């Protein structure tokens, strides 16, 4: 007794006959987190230069000066990194490209060739490195 194809099967058959076409937008957008981290690290490096390389007041310890400027320069670096990422994002919007994609019909999986099949090797012997299970437990071998 032949049965009628289900609606899902009919839909899959229609997809194979008439592949779906879509227009997509392709652009390269920057990742914001690396820009923020890099800006913060540059700000900390600038704070180290200010605290240790430039002549300072003898009443303040260079470590204290570094800590103060690290907060200020680190926050400024994060803000500048965010601005750089936003500018690059706007540039990437201008370089947007449009493309048309077409769905590829699914194919049924083909079995592996005999050489790639797992299991016993030649003459019914186990393949090298293949462990046989005799069903007595995970660690028991015959």
PDB file of C-alpha atoms in Angstrom:
ATOM      1  CA  UNK A   1       0.000   0.000   0.000  1.00  0.00           C
ATOM      2  CA  UNK A   2       1.570   3.261  -1.146  1.00  0.00           C
ATOM      3  CA  UNK A   3       1.283   6.218   1.134  1.00  0.00           C
ATOM      4  CA  UNK A   4       1.130   9.855   0.112  1.00  0.00           C
ATOM      5  CA  UNK A   5       4.238  11.898   0.866  1.00  0.00           C
ATOM      6  CA  UNK A   6       4.008  13.955   4.006  1.00  0.00           C
ATOM      7  CA  UNK A   7       3.969  17.747   3.689  1.00  0.00           C
ATOM      8  CA  UNK A   8       7.545  17.820   4.979  1.00  0.00           C
ATOM      9  CA  UNK A   9       8.709  15.428   2.253  1.00  0.00           C
ATOM     10  CA  UNK A  10       6.878  17.456  -0.402  1.00  0.00           C
ATOM     11  CA  UNK A  11       8.558  20.615   0.848  1.00  0.00           C
ATOM     12  CA  UNK A  12      12.003  18.951   0.759  1.00  0.00           C
ATOM     13  CA  UNK A  13      11.373  17.728  -2.788  1.00  0.00           C
ATOM     14  CA  UNK A  14      10.344  21.227  -3.869  1.00  0.00           C
ATOM     15  CA  UNK A  15      13.513  22.639  -2.347  1.00  0.00           C
ATOM     16  CA  UNK A  16      15.624  20.194  -4.325  1.00  0.00           C
ATOM     17  CA  UNK A  17      13.869  21.151  -7.541  1.00  0.00           C
ATOM     18  CA  UNK A  18      13.768  24.916  -6.888  1.00  0.00           C
ATOM     19  CA  UNK A  19      16.713  25.897  -4.688  1.00  0.00           C
ATOM     20  CA  UNK A  20      16.050  28.904  -2.511  1.00  0.00           C
ATOM     21  CA  UNK A  21      17.867  32.089  -3.531  1.00  0.00           C
ATOM     22  CA  UNK A  22      18.553  34.896  -1.095  1.00  0.00           C
ATOM     23  CA  UNK A  23      20.275  38.226  -1.333  1.00  0.00           C
ATOM     24  CA  UNK A  24      22.679  38.799   1.531  1.00  0.00           C
ATOM     25  CA  UNK A  25      24.877  41.668   2.695  1.00  0.00           C
ATOM     26  CA  UNK A  26      28.535  40.906   3.328  1.00  0.00           C
ATOM     27  CA  UNK A  27      30.825  43.194   5.300  1.00  0.00           C
ATOM     28  CA  UNK A  28      33.783  42.958   7.612  1.00  0.00           C
ATOM     29  CA  UNK A  29      32.930  44.410  11.006  1.00  0.00           C
ATOM     30  CA  UNK A  30      35.512  44.873  13.762  1.00  0.00           C
ATOM     31  CA  UNK A  31      35.240  43.095  17.085  1.00  0.00           C
ATOM     32  CA  UNK A  32      34.890  45.702  19.818  1.00  0.00           C
ATOM     33  CA  UNK A  33      36.404  43.860  22.794  1.00  0.00           C
ATOM     34  CA  UNK A  34      39.936  43.571  21.333  1.00  0.00           C
ATOM     35  CA  UNK A  35      39.890  47.296  20.553  1.00  0.00           C
ATOM     36  CA  UNK A  36      38.840  48.098  24.120  1.00  0.00           C
ATOM     37  CA  UNK A  37      41.516  45.838  25.609  1.00  0.00           C
ATOM     38  CA  UNK A  38      44.235  47.197  23.329  1.00  0.00           C
ATOM     39  CA  UNK A  39      43.242  50.784  24.164  1.00  0.00           C
ATOM     40  CA  UNK A  40      43.402  50.018  27.883  1.00  0.00           C
ATOM     41  CA  UNK A  41      46.842  48.412  27.557  1.00  0.00           C
ATOM     42  CA  UNK A  42      48.167  51.378  25.571  1.00  0.00           C
ATOM     43  CA  UNK A  43      46.785  53.692  28.247  1.00  0.00           C
ATOM     44  CA  UNK A  44      48.559  51.710  30.971  1.00  0.00           C
ATOM     45  CA  UNK A  45      51.819  51.878  28.984  1.00  0.00           C
ATOM     46  CA  UNK A  46      51.429  55.659  28.676  1.00  0.00           C
ATOM     47  CA  UNK A  47      50.858  55.858  32.435  1.00  0.00           C
ATOM     48  CA  UNK A  48      54.075  53.907  33.041  1.00  0.00           C
ATOM     49  CA  UNK A  49      56.002  56.327  30.835  1.00  0.00           C
ATOM     50  CA  UNK A  50      54.519  59.308  32.661  1.00  0.00           C
ATOM     51  CA  UNK A  51      55.309  57.854  36.099  1.00  0.00           C
ATOM     52  CA  UNK A  52      58.776  56.393  35.557  1.00  0.00           C
ATOM     53  CA  UNK A  53      60.386  58.054  32.527  1.00  0.00           C
ATOM     54  CA  UNK A  54      59.528  61.692  33.125  1.00  0.00           C
ATOM     55  CA  UNK A  55      61.076  63.684  35.947  1.00  0.00           C
ATOM     56  CA  UNK A  56      58.657  64.058  38.815  1.00  0.00           C
ATOM     57  CA  UNK A  57      58.178  65.565  42.211  1.00  0.00           C
ATOM     58  CA  UNK A  58      60.195  63.934  45.000  1.00  0.00           C
ATOM     59  CA  UNK A  59      57.288  64.153  47.436  1.00  0.00           C
ATOM     60  CA  UNK A  60      55.307  61.503  45.514  1.00  0.00           C
ATOM     61  CA  UNK A  61      56.357  57.889  45.118  1.00  0.00           C
ATOM     62  CA  UNK A  62      56.560  56.791  41.413  1.00  0.00           C
ATOM     63  CA  UNK A  63      54.298  53.796  42.206  1.00  0.00           C
ATOM     64  CA  UNK A  64      51.594  56.105  43.512  1.00  0.00           C
ATOM     65  CA  UNK A  65      51.908  58.343  40.465  1.00  0.00           C
ATOM     66  CA  UNK A  66      51.679  55.279  38.214  1.00  0.00           C
ATOM     67  CA  UNK A  67      48.522  54.062  39.960  1.00  0.00           C
ATOM     68  CA  UNK A  68      46.848  57.454  39.623  1.00  0.00           C
ATOM     69  CA  UNK A  69      47.732  57.866  35.957  1.00  0.00           C
ATOM     70  CA  UNK A  70      46.963  54.213  35.212  1.00  0.00           C
ATOM     71  CA  UNK A  71      43.306  54.811  36.081  1.00  0.00           C
ATOM     72  CA  UNK A  72      43.112  57.997  34.024  1.00  0.00           C
ATOM     73  CA  UNK A  73      45.126  56.846  31.009  1.00  0.00           C
ATOM     74  CA  UNK A  74      43.611  53.349  31.027  1.00  0.00           C
ATOM     75  CA  UNK A  75      40.075  54.763  30.900  1.00  0.00           C
ATOM     76  CA  UNK A  76      41.118  57.218  28.189  1.00  0.00           C
ATOM     77  CA  UNK A  77      42.695  54.390  26.182  1.00  0.00           C
ATOM     78  CA  UNK A  78      39.532  52.305  26.428  1.00  0.00           C
ATOM     79  CA  UNK A  79      37.484  55.273  25.173  1.00  0.00           C
ATOM     80  CA  UNK A  80      39.893  55.881  22.271  1.00  0.00           C
ATOM     81  CA  UNK A  81      39.810  52.155  21.400  1.00  0.00           C
ATOM     82  CA  UNK A  82      36.011  52.275  21.311  1.00  0.00           C
ATOM     83  CA  UNK A  83      36.085  55.335  19.043  1.00  0.00           C
ATOM     84  CA  UNK A  84      38.559  53.605  16.707  1.00  0.00           C
ATOM     85  CA  UNK A  85      36.308  50.522  16.525  1.00  0.00           C
ATOM     86  CA  UNK A  86      33.256  52.685  15.779  1.00  0.00           C
ATOM     87  CA  UNK A  87      35.096  54.520  12.986  1.00  0.00           C
ATOM     88  CA  UNK A  88      36.218  51.226  11.441  1.00  0.00           C
ATOM     89  CA  UNK A  89      32.669  49.900  11.723  1.00  0.00           C
ATOM     90  CA  UNK A  90      31.336  52.907   9.804  1.00  0.00           C
ATOM     91  CA  UNK A  91      34.003  52.420   7.129  1.00  0.00           C
ATOM     92  CA  UNK A  92      33.011  48.756   6.802  1.00  0.00           C
ATOM     93  CA  UNK A  93      29.356  49.768   6.276  1.00  0.00           C
ATOM     94  CA  UNK A  94      30.432  51.852   3.281  1.00  0.00           C
ATOM     95  CA  UNK A  95      32.329  48.882   1.829  1.00  0.00           C
ATOM     96  CA  UNK A  96      29.328  46.587   2.032  1.00  0.00           C
ATOM     97  CA  UNK A  97      28.877  44.125  -0.807  1.00  0.00           C
ATOM     98  CA  UNK A  98      25.702  42.365  -1.839  1.00  0.00           C
ATOM     99  CA  UNK A  99      25.651  38.738  -2.945  1.00  0.00           C
ATOM    100  CA  UNK A 100      23.099  36.163  -3.969  1.00  0.00           C
ATOM    101  CA  UNK A 101      23.297  32.752  -2.351  1.00  0.00           C
ATOM    102  CA  UNK A 102      21.528  29.604  -3.357  1.00  0.00           C
ATOM    103  CA  UNK A 103      20.693  26.704  -1.073  1.00  0.00           C
ATOM    104  CA  UNK A 104      22.460  23.470  -1.930  1.00  0.00           C
ATOM    105  CA  UNK A 105      20.226  20.405  -1.727  1.00  0.00           C
ATOM    106  CA  UNK A 106      21.165  17.941   0.946  1.00  0.00           C
ATOM    107  CA  UNK A 107      22.696  14.690  -0.241  1.00  0.00           C
ATOM    108  CA  UNK A 108      22.415  11.410   1.543  1.00  0.00           C
ATOM    109  CA  UNK A 109      25.542  10.292   3.332  1.00  0.00           C
ATOM    110  CA  UNK A 110      27.632   7.808   1.406  1.00  0.00           C
ATOM    111  CA  UNK A 111      29.285   4.953   3.332  1.00  0.00           C
ATOM    112  CA  UNK A 112      33.026   5.142   3.796  1.00  0.00           C
ATOM    113  CA  UNK A 113      35.182   3.088   1.404  1.00  0.00           C
ATOM    114  CA  UNK A 114      36.319  -0.277   2.755  1.00  0.00           C
ATOM    115  CA  UNK A 115      39.777   1.047   3.609  1.00  0.00           C
ATOM    116  CA  UNK A 116      38.286   3.649   5.957  1.00  0.00           C
ATOM    117  CA  UNK A 117      35.693   1.435   7.659  1.00  0.00           C
ATOM    118  CA  UNK A 118      36.392   0.880  11.342  1.00  0.00           C
ATOM    119  CA  UNK A 119      36.338  -2.620  12.673  1.00  0.00           C
ATOM    120  CA  UNK A 120      38.092  -5.895  11.910  1.00  0.00           C
ATOM    121  CA  UNK A 121      41.022  -5.904   9.516  1.00  0.00           C
ATOM    122  CA  UNK A 122      42.003  -8.562   7.020  1.00  0.00           C
ATOM    123  CA  UNK A 123      41.028 -12.193   7.684  1.00  0.00           C
ATOM    124  CA  UNK A 124      38.631 -11.230  10.474  1.00  0.00           C
ATOM    125  CA  UNK A 125      41.438 -10.115  12.796  1.00  0.00           C
ATOM    126  CA  UNK A 126      40.978  -6.884  14.718  1.00  0.00           C
ATOM    127  CA  UNK A 127      42.589  -3.851  13.133  1.00  0.00           C
ATOM    128  CA  UNK A 128      45.725  -2.563  14.894  1.00  0.00           C
ATOM    129  CA  UNK A 129      44.721  -0.482  17.892  1.00  0.00           C
ATOM    130  CA  UNK A 130      41.133  -1.800  17.750  1.00  0.00           C
ATOM    131  CA  UNK A 131      39.916  -3.141  21.081  1.00  0.00           C
ATOM    132  CA  UNK A 132      37.411  -5.966  21.056  1.00  0.00           C
ATOM    133  CA  UNK A 133      34.664  -5.984  23.637  1.00  0.00           C
ATOM    134  CA  UNK A 134      33.499  -9.392  24.797  1.00  0.00           C
ATOM    135  CA  UNK A 135      30.573  -7.921  26.722  1.00  0.00           C
ATOM    136  CA  UNK A 136      31.848  -8.843  30.188  1.00  0.00           C
ATOM    137  CA  UNK A 137      32.541  -5.283  31.275  1.00  0.00           C
ATOM    138  CA  UNK A 138      34.471  -2.241  30.320  1.00  0.00           C
ATOM    139  CA  UNK A 139      37.837  -3.395  31.713  1.00  0.00           C
ATOM    140  CA  UNK A 140      37.620  -7.188  31.243  1.00  0.00           C
ATOM    141  CA  UNK A 141      39.260  -8.683  28.166  1.00  0.00           C
ATOM    142  CA  UNK A 142      39.330 -12.271  26.978  1.00  0.00           C
TER     143      UNK A 142
END
